Coordinates of C-alpha atoms and ligand atoms in Angstrom, one line a residue:
Chain A
M47 CA -81.2 -122.3 114.6
L48 CA -78.2 -120.7 112.8
A49 CA -74.5 -121.7 112.4
V50 CA -73.8 -119.2 115.4
N51 CA -76.4 -120.8 117.6
L52 CA -75.1 -124.4 117.0
S53 CA -71.5 -123.1 117.8
E54 CA -72.8 -121.6 120.9
L55 CA -74.5 -124.8 121.7
L56 CA -71.9 -127.2 121.1
D57 CA -68.7 -125.3 122.2
G58 CA -67.1 -125.0 125.6
P59 CA -67.4 -127.4 128.6
L60 CA -70.6 -128.0 130.5
H61 CA -69.4 -127.7 134.4
G62 CA -70.0 -130.5 136.4
V63 CA -71.9 -132.4 134.0
E64 CA -69.4 -135.3 133.6
E65 CA -68.9 -135.7 137.5
A66 CA -72.3 -135.8 138.1
L67 CA -73.0 -138.4 135.6
D68 CA -70.2 -140.4 136.8
L69 CA -71.5 -140.4 140.4
V70 CA -74.8 -141.6 138.8
A71 CA -73.0 -144.3 136.5
G72 CA -71.7 -145.7 139.9
F73 CA -75.2 -145.9 141.5
D74 CA -76.3 -147.6 138.2
D75 CA -73.9 -150.2 138.5
A76 CA -75.0 -151.1 141.6
L77 CA -78.5 -151.6 140.4
V78 CA -76.9 -153.9 137.6
H79 CA -75.6 -156.4 140.3
G80 CA -78.3 -155.8 143.1
L81 CA -78.1 -154.0 146.5
A82 CA -78.1 -157.5 148.3
R83 CA -74.7 -158.2 147.2
L84 CA -72.7 -154.9 146.8
G85 CA -69.1 -155.7 147.3
E86 CA -66.6 -153.0 148.3
D87 CA -66.4 -151.0 144.9
R88 CA -70.1 -150.6 144.6
A89 CA -70.6 -149.7 148.3
A90 CA -68.0 -147.0 147.4
A91 CA -70.1 -145.8 144.5
L92 CA -73.2 -145.5 146.5
S93 CA -71.3 -143.3 149.3
A94 CA -69.9 -141.3 146.5
L95 CA -73.4 -140.4 145.2
A96 CA -74.3 -139.7 148.7
G97 CA -71.1 -137.6 149.3
A98 CA -72.3 -135.0 146.7
F99 CA -74.8 -134.1 148.9
A100 CA -72.7 -133.3 151.9
G101 CA -73.6 -130.0 153.2
S102 CA -77.1 -130.0 151.6
P103 CA -80.4 -130.7 153.6
L104 CA -80.4 -134.2 151.9
G105 CA -76.6 -134.9 153.0
V106 CA -76.9 -136.6 156.3
R107 CA -79.9 -138.9 155.1
A108 CA -78.0 -139.8 152.3
G109 CA -74.9 -140.6 153.7
E110 CA -76.8 -143.0 156.3
A111 CA -78.8 -144.7 153.5
A112 CA -75.6 -145.5 151.6
E113 CA -74.0 -146.7 154.8
K114 CA -77.1 -149.0 155.9
I115 CA -77.4 -150.2 152.4
A116 CA -73.8 -151.4 152.3
A117 CA -74.4 -153.1 155.8
G118 CA -77.4 -155.2 154.3
S119 CA -80.0 -153.1 155.5
V120 CA -82.3 -152.2 152.7
T121 CA -85.3 -150.0 153.7
D122 CA -88.0 -148.5 151.6
E123 CA -86.7 -145.0 153.1
H124 CA -83.1 -145.6 152.2
L125 CA -84.1 -146.5 148.5
S126 CA -86.1 -143.4 148.5
V127 CA -83.4 -141.2 149.7
L128 CA -80.6 -142.5 147.3
A129 CA -83.4 -142.3 144.3
G130 CA -83.8 -138.8 145.1
G131 CA -80.2 -138.1 145.4
R132 CA -79.9 -139.4 141.7
A133 CA -82.7 -137.7 140.5
A134 CA -81.3 -134.4 142.1
L135 CA -78.3 -135.1 140.2
F136 CA -79.9 -135.3 136.9
G137 CA -82.0 -132.0 137.7
A138 CA -78.6 -130.3 137.8
V139 CA -77.5 -131.7 134.6
H140 CA -80.8 -130.6 133.2
D141 CA -80.2 -127.3 134.2
A142 CA -76.8 -127.1 132.9
L143 CA -78.2 -128.2 129.6
L144 CA -81.1 -126.4 129.1
G145 CA -79.2 -123.3 130.3
R146 CA -76.8 -123.8 127.6
L147 CA -79.5 -124.6 124.8
D148 CA -81.8 -121.4 125.8
G149 CA -78.4 -119.3 125.7
A150 CA -77.4 -120.7 122.5
L151 CA -81.0 -120.1 120.9
G152 CA -81.5 -116.9 122.9
R153 CA -84.7 -118.4 124.1
A154 CA -86.4 -116.7 127.0
R155 CA -88.1 -119.0 129.6
A156 CA -90.6 -118.3 132.1
P157 CA -89.8 -118.7 136.0
W158 CA -91.2 -121.6 137.6
E159 CA -94.0 -120.9 140.3
A160 CA -95.4 -123.5 142.0
S161 CA -98.9 -124.3 141.8
P162 CA -101.3 -123.6 145.0
S163 CA -102.5 -127.0 145.2
A164 CA -102.5 -130.2 143.8
A165 CA -104.8 -133.3 144.5
S166 CA -103.4 -136.3 145.5
S167 CA -104.4 -139.4 144.2
G168 CA -104.9 -141.4 147.6
A169 CA -104.4 -144.8 146.3
D170 CA -101.5 -145.4 149.2
N171 CA -102.2 -149.3 149.1
L172 CA -101.3 -149.2 145.2
L173 CA -98.3 -147.1 145.6
A174 CA -97.1 -149.5 148.3
G175 CA -97.2 -152.1 145.8
C176 CA -95.3 -150.4 143.4
R177 CA -92.5 -149.7 146.0
S178 CA -92.5 -153.0 147.2
W179 CA -92.0 -154.4 143.6
L180 CA -89.1 -151.8 143.0
H181 CA -87.5 -152.8 146.3
E182 CA -87.5 -156.4 145.1
L183 CA -85.9 -155.2 141.8
A184 CA -83.3 -153.1 143.6
I185 CA -82.1 -155.9 145.9
T186 CA -82.0 -158.3 142.9
G187 CA -80.4 -156.4 140.6
W188 CA -81.2 -156.3 136.9
R189 CA -78.9 -159.4 136.2
G190 CA -81.2 -161.5 138.7
V191 CA -84.4 -160.5 137.4
D192 CA -86.3 -163.5 136.2
H193 CA -89.8 -164.0 134.7
D194 CA -91.5 -164.5 138.3
L195 CA -90.2 -161.2 139.5
V196 CA -91.5 -159.5 136.5
S197 CA -95.2 -161.0 136.5
A198 CA -95.0 -160.2 140.3
A199 CA -96.0 -156.4 138.9
D200 CA -98.8 -157.7 136.7
Q201 CA -101.5 -157.3 139.2
T202 CA -100.5 -153.8 140.8
I203 CA -100.0 -152.4 137.2
E204 CA -103.5 -153.8 136.0
A205 CA -104.8 -151.9 139.2
L206 CA -103.0 -148.6 138.3
L207 CA -104.3 -148.5 135.0
A208 CA -107.9 -148.4 136.5
V209 CA -107.0 -145.2 138.4
P210 CA -106.9 -142.3 136.2
G211 CA -104.7 -140.1 138.5
L212 CA -102.3 -142.9 138.7
R213 CA -101.9 -143.2 134.6
R214 CA -98.3 -141.9 134.8
T215 CA -96.9 -144.4 137.2
A216 CA -99.1 -147.0 135.3
V217 CA -97.7 -146.3 132.0
L218 CA -94.1 -146.2 133.1
L219 CA -94.3 -149.3 135.3
D220 CA -95.8 -151.1 132.3
G221 CA -93.1 -149.9 130.1
L222 CA -90.5 -151.1 132.4
A223 CA -91.9 -154.6 132.8
A224 CA -92.4 -155.3 129.4
E225 CA -88.6 -154.5 128.8
L226 CA -87.5 -156.8 131.4
R227 CA -89.9 -159.5 130.3
A228 CA -88.7 -159.4 126.6
S229 CA -85.0 -159.2 127.8
S230 CA -85.2 -162.2 129.8
P231 CA -82.9 -164.2 130.6
I232 CA -81.2 -160.8 131.6
A233 CA -78.4 -162.8 133.2
T234 CA -76.8 -163.6 129.8
M235 CA -77.8 -160.3 128.0
E236 CA -74.9 -159.0 126.1
R237 CA -75.4 -155.2 127.0
L238 CA -77.7 -154.1 129.3
P239 CA -79.4 -150.4 129.2
A240 CA -78.3 -149.8 132.7
R241 CA -78.8 -145.8 132.8
R242 CA -82.2 -146.1 131.2
W243 CA -83.5 -148.8 133.6
A244 CA -82.0 -147.0 136.7
D245 CA -83.8 -144.0 135.0
L246 CA -87.1 -145.7 135.2
W247 CA -86.7 -147.3 138.4
T248 CA -85.6 -144.0 139.9
R249 CA -88.6 -142.1 138.3
A250 CA -91.0 -144.9 139.3
L251 CA -89.8 -144.8 143.0
L252 CA -90.5 -141.1 143.1
L253 CA -93.9 -141.3 141.5
S254 CA -95.0 -143.9 144.2
Q255 CA -93.9 -142.0 147.4
P256 CA -97.2 -141.8 149.5
G257 CA -99.0 -138.4 149.7
G258 CA -95.8 -136.8 148.0
P259 CA -95.9 -134.1 145.2
A260 CA -94.8 -136.7 142.8
A261 CA -98.1 -138.7 143.3
A262 CA -100.4 -135.7 142.6
V263 CA -102.3 -135.0 139.8
P264 CA -101.3 -131.5 138.5
E265 CA -104.1 -128.9 138.7
P266 CA -104.1 -126.5 135.9
A267 CA -103.0 -123.2 137.2
A268 CA -105.0 -120.9 134.6
T269 CA -107.1 -121.4 131.3
V270 CA -105.8 -119.6 128.2
S271 CA -107.7 -118.4 124.9
G272 CA -106.2 -117.4 121.6
R273 CA -104.7 -118.6 118.3
L274 CA -102.8 -121.9 118.4
L275 CA -100.1 -122.2 115.5
L276 CA -98.9 -125.6 115.2
L277 CA -95.1 -126.4 114.8
G278 CA -95.4 -130.1 114.9
V279 CA -95.9 -133.1 116.6
D280 CA -93.6 -135.5 118.7
V281 CA -94.9 -139.2 119.2
H282 CA -94.0 -141.5 122.1
E283 CA -94.8 -145.2 121.8
H284 CA -94.3 -148.3 123.9
G285 CA -95.9 -151.6 123.7
T286 CA -99.1 -150.6 125.6
A287 CA -99.2 -146.7 125.4
V288 CA -99.0 -144.2 122.6
Q289 CA -98.8 -140.3 123.4
I290 CA -98.9 -137.4 121.2
Q291 CA -97.4 -134.2 121.9
V292 CA -98.1 -131.2 119.7
H293 CA -95.5 -128.5 119.9
A294 CA -97.4 -125.0 119.2
V295 CA -97.0 -121.1 119.4
L296 CA -99.9 -119.7 121.3
E297 CA -100.8 -116.1 120.3
P298 CA -102.9 -115.2 123.7
A299 CA -106.5 -113.5 122.9
D300 CA -105.5 -111.2 125.5
G301 CA -102.6 -109.6 123.5
G302 CA -99.9 -110.9 125.7
P303 CA -96.5 -112.2 124.2
A304 CA -96.6 -115.3 122.0
R305 CA -95.6 -118.5 124.0
L306 CA -94.6 -121.9 123.4
V307 CA -97.2 -124.5 124.8
R308 CA -98.0 -128.3 124.1
A309 CA -100.8 -130.6 123.8
S310 CA -100.9 -134.0 124.5
V311 CA -103.1 -137.2 124.1
A312 CA -101.9 -140.5 125.4
A313 CA -104.1 -143.5 124.7
P314 CA -103.5 -147.3 126.0
K315 CA -102.7 -149.8 123.0
V316 CA -101.4 -153.1 122.5
D317 CA -98.4 -154.2 120.7
T318 CA -99.8 -155.3 117.5
I319 CA -101.2 -151.8 116.8
V320 CA -98.5 -149.9 115.0
G321 CA -97.9 -147.6 112.1
P322 CA -100.7 -145.1 110.9
A323 CA -103.3 -147.3 113.0
L324 CA -102.1 -145.5 116.0
W325 CA -103.9 -142.4 114.9
R326 CA -107.1 -144.2 115.5
L327 CA -106.7 -144.7 119.1
L328 CA -106.9 -140.9 119.3
Q329 CA -109.7 -140.5 117.1
W330 CA -111.8 -138.6 120.0
H331 CA -109.8 -135.3 119.3
P332 CA -110.9 -134.7 115.6
V333 CA -110.4 -131.0 115.7
L334 CA -106.7 -131.6 117.0
L335 CA -106.0 -134.2 114.5
G336 CA -107.4 -132.4 111.8
A337 CA -105.6 -129.3 112.5
L338 CA -102.5 -131.8 112.2
A339 CA -103.4 -133.5 109.2
E340 CA -104.6 -130.2 107.3
H341 CA -101.9 -127.7 108.5
R342 CA -104.6 -125.0 110.0
S343 CA -104.3 -123.0 113.1
L344 CA -106.8 -123.7 115.9
D345 CA -108.8 -121.1 117.8
I346 CA -109.0 -122.2 121.4
T347 CA -111.3 -120.7 124.1
D348 CA -110.5 -121.4 127.8
Q349 CA -108.4 -124.2 127.6
P350 CA -106.8 -125.4 131.0
I351 CA -102.8 -124.8 131.0
L352 CA -100.3 -126.3 133.3
D353 CA -97.6 -124.4 134.8
S354 CA -95.4 -126.6 132.5
G355 CA -96.9 -125.3 129.4
D356 CA -98.9 -128.0 128.7
L357 CA -102.5 -127.5 127.7
V358 CA -104.9 -129.9 129.2
W359 CA -106.7 -130.7 125.9
H360 CA -110.3 -130.2 125.6
D361 CA -111.2 -130.8 121.7
D362 CA -114.7 -128.9 122.3
R363 CA -113.0 -125.9 123.3
A364 CA -111.2 -125.7 120.2
E365 CA -112.1 -124.7 116.7
A366 CA -110.4 -125.0 113.0
G367 CA -109.0 -121.8 111.9
E368 CA -107.3 -120.6 108.9
P369 CA -104.6 -122.7 107.0
A370 CA -101.2 -122.2 108.8
D371 CA -97.9 -123.6 107.4
P372 CA -96.0 -124.8 110.4
F373 CA -92.8 -123.5 108.5
A374 CA -94.1 -119.8 108.3
T375 CA -95.0 -120.2 112.1
A376 CA -91.4 -121.1 113.0
R377 CA -89.8 -118.7 110.7
V378 CA -92.0 -115.9 112.1
L379 CA -92.7 -116.6 115.5
L380 CA -90.7 -119.2 117.0
G381 CA -87.6 -116.8 117.8
G382 CA -89.6 -114.5 120.0
A383 CA -92.1 -117.0 121.7
L384 CA -91.5 -117.3 125.5
A385 CA -90.8 -120.8 126.5
P386 CA -92.6 -122.5 129.4
A387 CA -90.8 -123.2 133.0
V388 CA -89.9 -126.8 133.8
P389 CA -91.5 -128.5 136.9
P390 CA -89.1 -129.5 139.4
L391 CA -89.7 -133.1 139.2
D392 CA -89.5 -133.2 135.3
R393 CA -85.9 -132.0 135.3
H394 CA -84.3 -134.5 133.7
P395 CA -82.2 -134.5 130.3
V396 CA -84.4 -136.7 128.6
R397 CA -87.3 -134.2 128.8
I398 CA -85.7 -131.7 127.0
S399 CA -87.3 -131.1 123.6
E400 CA -87.0 -127.6 122.4
P401 CA -88.5 -126.9 119.1
V402 CA -86.3 -125.1 116.3
L403 CA -86.2 -124.3 112.6
V404 CA -82.9 -125.5 111.1
E405 CA -82.3 -124.2 107.2
G406 CA -79.3 -123.1 105.3
Y407 CA -77.5 -126.5 105.7
T408 CA -76.0 -129.2 103.8
A409 CA -77.5 -132.8 104.7
A410 CA -75.2 -135.7 104.6
A411 CA -75.7 -139.2 104.9
D412 CA -73.3 -141.7 106.0
G413 CA -74.0 -145.5 106.9
G414 CA -77.7 -144.6 108.3
E415 CA -76.5 -141.7 110.2
V416 CA -77.9 -138.2 109.1
T417 CA -75.7 -135.0 109.9
F418 CA -76.7 -131.5 109.0
D419 CA -73.7 -129.2 108.2
L420 CA -74.2 -125.9 109.5
G421 CA -71.7 -123.1 108.6
G422 CA -69.1 -125.8 108.8
R423 CA -70.3 -127.4 112.1
P424 CA -72.1 -130.9 112.4
L425 CA -75.3 -131.4 113.9
A426 CA -76.5 -135.0 114.5
V427 CA -79.8 -135.9 113.5
D428 CA -81.8 -138.5 115.2
V429 CA -83.2 -140.4 112.2
E430 CA -83.9 -143.6 114.3
R431 CA -86.7 -141.2 116.1
L432 CA -89.0 -141.0 113.4
P433 CA -92.5 -142.5 114.1
S434 CA -94.0 -145.2 111.9
C435 CA -97.2 -143.4 112.0
G436 CA -96.0 -140.8 109.9
P437 CA -94.5 -139.9 106.4
L438 CA -90.9 -139.0 107.4
T439 CA -88.1 -141.3 106.6
P440 CA -84.2 -141.1 106.9
E441 CA -84.0 -140.8 103.0
L442 CA -86.5 -137.8 103.3
V443 CA -84.5 -135.8 106.1
A444 CA -81.1 -136.8 104.5
A445 CA -82.7 -134.9 101.0
S446 CA -83.9 -132.0 103.1
T447 CA -83.1 -128.5 103.0
A448 CA -85.3 -127.1 106.1
C449 CA -86.3 -129.0 109.0
I450 CA -88.6 -128.3 112.0
G451 CA -87.1 -130.4 114.9
L452 CA -86.8 -130.9 118.8
V453 CA -83.2 -130.5 120.1
R454 CA -82.6 -133.2 122.2
W455 CA -79.8 -134.4 124.4
D456 CA -78.8 -138.0 125.5
G457 CA -75.7 -139.9 126.0
G458 CA -73.5 -137.0 126.3
R459 CA -74.4 -135.5 122.9
W460 CA -77.0 -133.1 121.3
A461 CA -79.3 -134.1 118.4
L462 CA -82.0 -132.9 116.3
Q463 CA -85.3 -135.0 116.3
P464 CA -87.2 -134.0 113.1
L465 CA -90.7 -133.3 113.2
A466 CA -91.2 -131.8 109.7
V467 CA -89.0 -131.3 106.6
Q468 CA -88.9 -129.4 103.6
A469 CA -86.9 -131.5 100.7
T470 CA -86.1 -132.0 97.1
V471 CA -87.0 -135.4 95.6
K472 CA -86.5 -136.0 92.1
R473 CA -86.3 -132.2 91.4
K474 CA -89.6 -131.7 93.0
P475 CA -90.1 -129.9 96.3
V476 CA -91.7 -132.2 98.8
T477 CA -93.2 -131.3 102.5
A478 CA -93.7 -133.8 105.0
H479 CA -94.8 -133.5 108.6
N480 CA -95.1 -136.3 111.4
G481 CA -98.8 -135.5 111.6
D482 CA -99.6 -135.5 108.1
W483 CA -101.4 -139.0 108.4
A484 CA -103.5 -137.9 111.7
L485 CA -106.8 -138.6 109.7
G486 CA -105.4 -141.6 107.7
P487 CA -102.3 -141.9 105.5
T488 CA -102.2 -139.9 102.4
D489 CA -99.6 -141.9 100.6
P490 CA -101.2 -144.4 98.2
K491 CA -98.5 -146.9 98.9
V492 CA -99.3 -146.9 102.5
M493 CA -103.0 -146.7 102.0
K494 CA -102.8 -149.7 100.3
A495 CA -100.7 -151.7 102.9
E496 CA -103.1 -150.5 105.7
A497 CA -106.3 -151.7 103.4
K498 CA -104.6 -154.9 103.0
A499 CA -103.7 -155.4 106.8
G500 CA -107.2 -154.5 107.8
D501 CA -108.5 -152.4 110.7
S502 CA -106.5 -153.7 113.4
V503 CA -108.2 -151.5 116.1
A504 CA -111.5 -152.3 115.0
V505 CA -110.6 -156.2 115.1
L506 CA -109.4 -155.9 118.7
R507 CA -112.4 -153.8 119.8
E508 CA -114.8 -156.2 118.5
R509 CA -112.9 -159.2 120.1
A510 CA -112.8 -157.2 123.3
G511 CA -116.8 -156.2 122.8
R512 CA -117.5 -160.1 122.3
L513 CA -115.2 -161.3 125.4
L514 CA -115.0 -158.9 127.9
R515 CA -118.7 -157.9 128.3
R516 CA -120.5 -161.1 128.4
Chain B
M40 CA -66.6 -154.0 126.7
N41 CA -66.2 -151.8 123.6
A42 CA -66.9 -148.2 123.4
E43 CA -70.1 -148.4 121.4
T44 CA -71.7 -150.7 124.2
S45 CA -70.7 -148.6 127.0
A46 CA -72.0 -145.4 125.2
W47 CA -75.1 -147.3 124.6
E48 CA -75.3 -148.4 128.4
R49 CA -75.2 -144.7 129.1
R50 CA -78.1 -143.6 127.0
S51 CA -81.7 -143.0 128.6
A52 CA -83.8 -143.3 125.6
V53 CA -82.7 -146.7 123.6
R54 CA -84.8 -149.2 122.1
V55 CA -84.7 -152.5 124.6
V56 CA -87.9 -154.3 123.0
P57 CA -87.4 -155.1 119.4
P58 CA -90.1 -153.9 117.0
V59 CA -93.4 -155.8 116.3
R60 CA -94.4 -155.9 112.6
P61 CA -98.0 -155.1 111.8
R62 CA -100.2 -158.1 110.6
K63 CA -103.8 -158.9 109.9
L64 CA -105.3 -159.9 113.4
A65 CA -108.6 -161.3 112.5
K66 CA -107.6 -165.1 112.5
V67 CA -105.1 -165.1 115.4
P68 CA -105.9 -161.7 117.5
F69 CA -103.3 -162.7 120.1
V70 CA -99.7 -164.1 120.0
E71 CA -96.9 -163.9 122.6
L72 CA -93.8 -165.3 123.7
A73 CA -94.1 -165.5 127.5
D74 CA -94.0 -168.0 130.3
G75 CA -91.5 -170.1 128.3
R76 CA -94.1 -170.6 125.5
L77 CA -95.0 -169.3 122.1
Q78 CA -98.8 -168.9 123.2
G79 CA -101.9 -167.3 121.6
V80 CA -105.6 -167.2 120.9
V81 CA -106.8 -168.4 117.5
S82 CA -110.3 -167.8 116.2
S83 CA -112.4 -170.4 115.3
G84 CA -113.2 -170.8 111.8
S85 CA -117.0 -171.6 112.1
D86 CA -118.2 -170.2 115.4
I87 CA -117.6 -166.5 115.9
E88 CA -118.3 -166.9 119.8
R89 CA -115.4 -169.7 120.1
V90 CA -111.6 -169.3 120.6
Y91 CA -108.7 -171.6 120.7
V92 CA -105.9 -171.4 122.7
S93 CA -102.7 -172.8 121.4
S94 CA -99.1 -173.1 122.4
F95 CA -95.7 -174.6 121.9
T96 CA -93.4 -174.9 124.9
A97 CA -89.7 -173.7 124.6
G98 CA -87.1 -176.4 124.9
T99 CA -89.3 -179.7 124.6
H100 CA -91.6 -178.2 121.9
A101 CA -94.5 -179.9 123.6
Y102 CA -97.7 -178.4 122.1
S103 CA -101.4 -177.7 123.3
C104 CA -104.4 -176.7 121.7
S105 CA -108.1 -176.4 123.4
T106 CA -110.8 -174.1 123.7
N107 CA -111.0 -171.1 126.0
N108 CA -113.5 -173.4 128.2
N109 CA -110.5 -175.9 128.2
R110 CA -111.9 -178.4 125.9
P111 CA -109.5 -180.2 124.1
C112 CA -109.3 -179.1 120.4
G113 CA -110.9 -182.0 118.2
A114 CA -108.3 -181.8 115.7
L115 CA -105.7 -182.8 118.0
P116 CA -106.0 -186.2 119.3
S117 CA -102.9 -187.5 121.2
G118 CA -100.0 -188.9 119.1
S119 CA -101.1 -186.8 116.0
S120 CA -99.5 -183.8 114.5
P121 CA -100.1 -180.3 115.3
C122 CA -103.6 -178.9 114.2
K123 CA -104.4 -176.1 112.1
H124 CA -104.7 -173.9 114.9
L125 CA -101.2 -174.4 115.9
H126 CA -100.0 -173.9 112.4
L127 CA -101.8 -170.6 112.3
L128 CA -100.4 -169.4 115.5
A129 CA -96.7 -170.4 114.2
A130 CA -97.2 -168.7 111.1
E131 CA -98.4 -165.3 112.5
A132 CA -95.8 -165.4 115.3
V133 CA -93.1 -165.6 112.3
L134 CA -94.8 -162.4 110.9
Q135 CA -95.2 -160.6 114.2
Y136 CA -91.5 -161.4 115.6
G137 CA -89.7 -162.6 112.7
V138 CA -88.5 -166.3 112.4
D139 CA -85.1 -165.7 114.2
R140 CA -86.8 -164.3 117.5
V141 CA -89.3 -167.0 117.7
A142 CA -86.9 -169.8 116.9
R143 CA -84.4 -168.5 119.4
Y144 CA -87.2 -168.4 122.1
L145 CA -88.5 -171.8 121.6
R146 CA -84.8 -173.0 121.0
V147 CA -85.6 -174.5 117.8
D148 CA -82.8 -175.2 115.2
V149 CA -84.4 -174.1 112.2
G150 CA -81.3 -173.8 109.8
D151 CA -80.6 -171.4 107.1
G152 CA -83.4 -170.4 104.6
A153 CA -86.1 -171.1 107.1
S154 CA -88.6 -168.2 106.8
T155 CA -92.2 -169.4 107.5
G156 CA -94.2 -170.8 110.3
A157 CA -94.2 -174.1 108.6
D158 CA -90.6 -174.2 108.5
L159 CA -90.9 -173.6 112.4
V160 CA -93.4 -176.4 112.8
D161 CA -91.4 -178.8 110.8
S162 CA -88.2 -178.3 112.6
M163 CA -90.1 -179.4 115.8
N164 CA -90.5 -182.7 117.1
G165 CA -92.5 -182.4 120.3
Q166 CA -95.5 -184.2 121.7
V167 CA -99.1 -183.3 122.7
E168 CA -99.1 -182.1 126.2
R169 CA -102.1 -180.3 127.7
A170 CA -101.2 -176.7 128.8
P171 CA -103.5 -174.5 130.9
A172 CA -105.6 -172.7 128.7
A173 CA -107.2 -170.4 131.3
T174 CA -103.8 -168.7 132.1
V175 CA -103.4 -167.4 128.4
F176 CA -107.0 -166.8 127.9
S177 CA -106.9 -164.3 130.9
R178 CA -104.0 -162.7 129.5
F179 CA -105.6 -162.3 126.2
L180 CA -108.4 -160.5 128.1
R181 CA -105.9 -158.4 129.9
H182 CA -104.5 -157.7 126.5
L183 CA -108.0 -156.7 125.2
N184 CA -108.6 -154.6 128.2
Y185 CA -106.0 -152.1 127.4
L186 CA -108.4 -150.7 124.4
E187 CA -111.3 -150.1 127.0
I188 CA -109.1 -148.0 129.2
P189 CA -110.0 -144.1 128.2
D190 CA -107.3 -141.9 126.8
T191 CA -105.9 -138.7 128.8
T192 CA -105.1 -135.3 127.9
T193 CA -102.7 -134.9 130.9
P194 CA -99.4 -135.2 129.8
I195 CA -97.4 -138.1 130.8
P196 CA -93.8 -136.7 130.9
E197 CA -92.4 -140.3 131.5
M198 CA -93.2 -140.9 128.1
H199 CA -90.2 -138.9 126.8
W200 CA -88.2 -142.2 127.9
F201 CA -90.2 -144.0 125.2
P202 CA -89.7 -142.4 121.8
A203 CA -91.5 -143.8 118.9
L204 CA -88.6 -145.3 116.6
G205 CA -89.5 -146.1 113.0
A206 CA -90.6 -149.6 113.0
G207 CA -90.2 -151.8 110.1
R208 CA -88.6 -149.4 107.8
Ligands
ZN60 ZN1 -106.4 -176.8 117.5

């Protein structure tokens, strides 16, 4: 990304985004206080949200849902319609933002083509359990949520986790429930993550529609073979789940154009497994982890790929290749690589995570905030978003001269999430990537701390072996 | 409401649960602040097959310790002071959550300069009161069960709402 790209990204209004987000904020406020006691203002906010769809296929149903809910009749169907409306607004915001970003970067993106078929998970009773809990939450409002209401989801979540096809729903609900539990008593919370919790609630409700496309397991559209050149790894984590998402450029074996793809591994965990120990939960994919740790390319054969550009990783269909510097990949191949389409349901700004290379900037740190000055324009750097399982620190980012990162958007602003940096520390060049410790930490200080703390994964697995299987 | 708060409330990917700090898990594999109690599971020093379920109740500071089979802890006759299992629980809870968070949850006035589990136990003046071990033990088993669930390579787009944020730096 050059100064000219950044200017294009930051300059000029994004039409309709503010207005859409204001409508969403009205709905989110209704969820804070609960749909059981809306009051005039919040009832008006629901009608305003519904009004945005006047003239569209959703319009009549949304209007009716807002009216009935204001009158005190909150049914499953009404909630689903409004959740669909809220998601559609974010879909439009997502498209405006991603269009701006692609335009600024000059990035070509594949058009969306619906997969022919996808298998439904078929666990309708479990999904009904999810909907009923989400229904209770909406009626009660976040401010009224107590321990009993949070715990009411425990059995449903446990059952969801046991069904591989419902993992997305399970992980999402588990994350939300943990936040509600940790925030109790919510009634007296000073500030409340209203946007976030409404996002999670909306998403969960859409994922738990019976037989709907959202509840289906995505089917790989094709398989791909070729050389995979890694750019970096993004890490996602809550108390009971971790996911790594490897961003890479695929050079197809059949000679087609280079394309951006991702490979993900997600594993259940517990809250006490943090830091470099997280990698041990992903150890069944040694070829992928080895490529991250050793900066190697991978030769893949017949890996299934989803319409979203996500490889469904099979470690046994990959072989370690030559050493490959992600910065070289980013410099040579990233600019011309074809970006994948975004599946309709995933159109939410939170999912925007476009890999870019930024260099030629001056980094400045000010009270914990880091900014890259790129040709006189400031690019905010999200240094909170550095995973504890890797070597990147805010200090290293502030000392950097080149950075591979993901462009993200949240709370009305663009920011860069670093995945790797080239920096100068004590006059020596240093390079650090999020995935450097994928096979174990390489920093002697961190190795010592890990050795002292013991192997938390092994300790808990031993306890599980002794207590769960007797 | 100030501008910073309202900007935070309009963000999708913010941290809500405070980070948990790494600690050795061998002696006290499970600690949680839940159900109005600081509760957890403490390994027996002598018998690898046995664990103790120990807890302090928020507000009253009543404490309890028994085996997972609901037999009372031998080191905790009524009217005595907290046993070593309870001391270990408090110490590990402070490592995991920090003394402030545990004290706030239990509603203990620890005073300035308190930093350890021992400071926390010293600031409480509760009585022995049997709490149900079975509930906590089954929550521990549920906790362990997470490590038995297989991983997946089908992407979970929902995890974009849960970025890994540098804990403990
Ligand atoms: Zn005891």
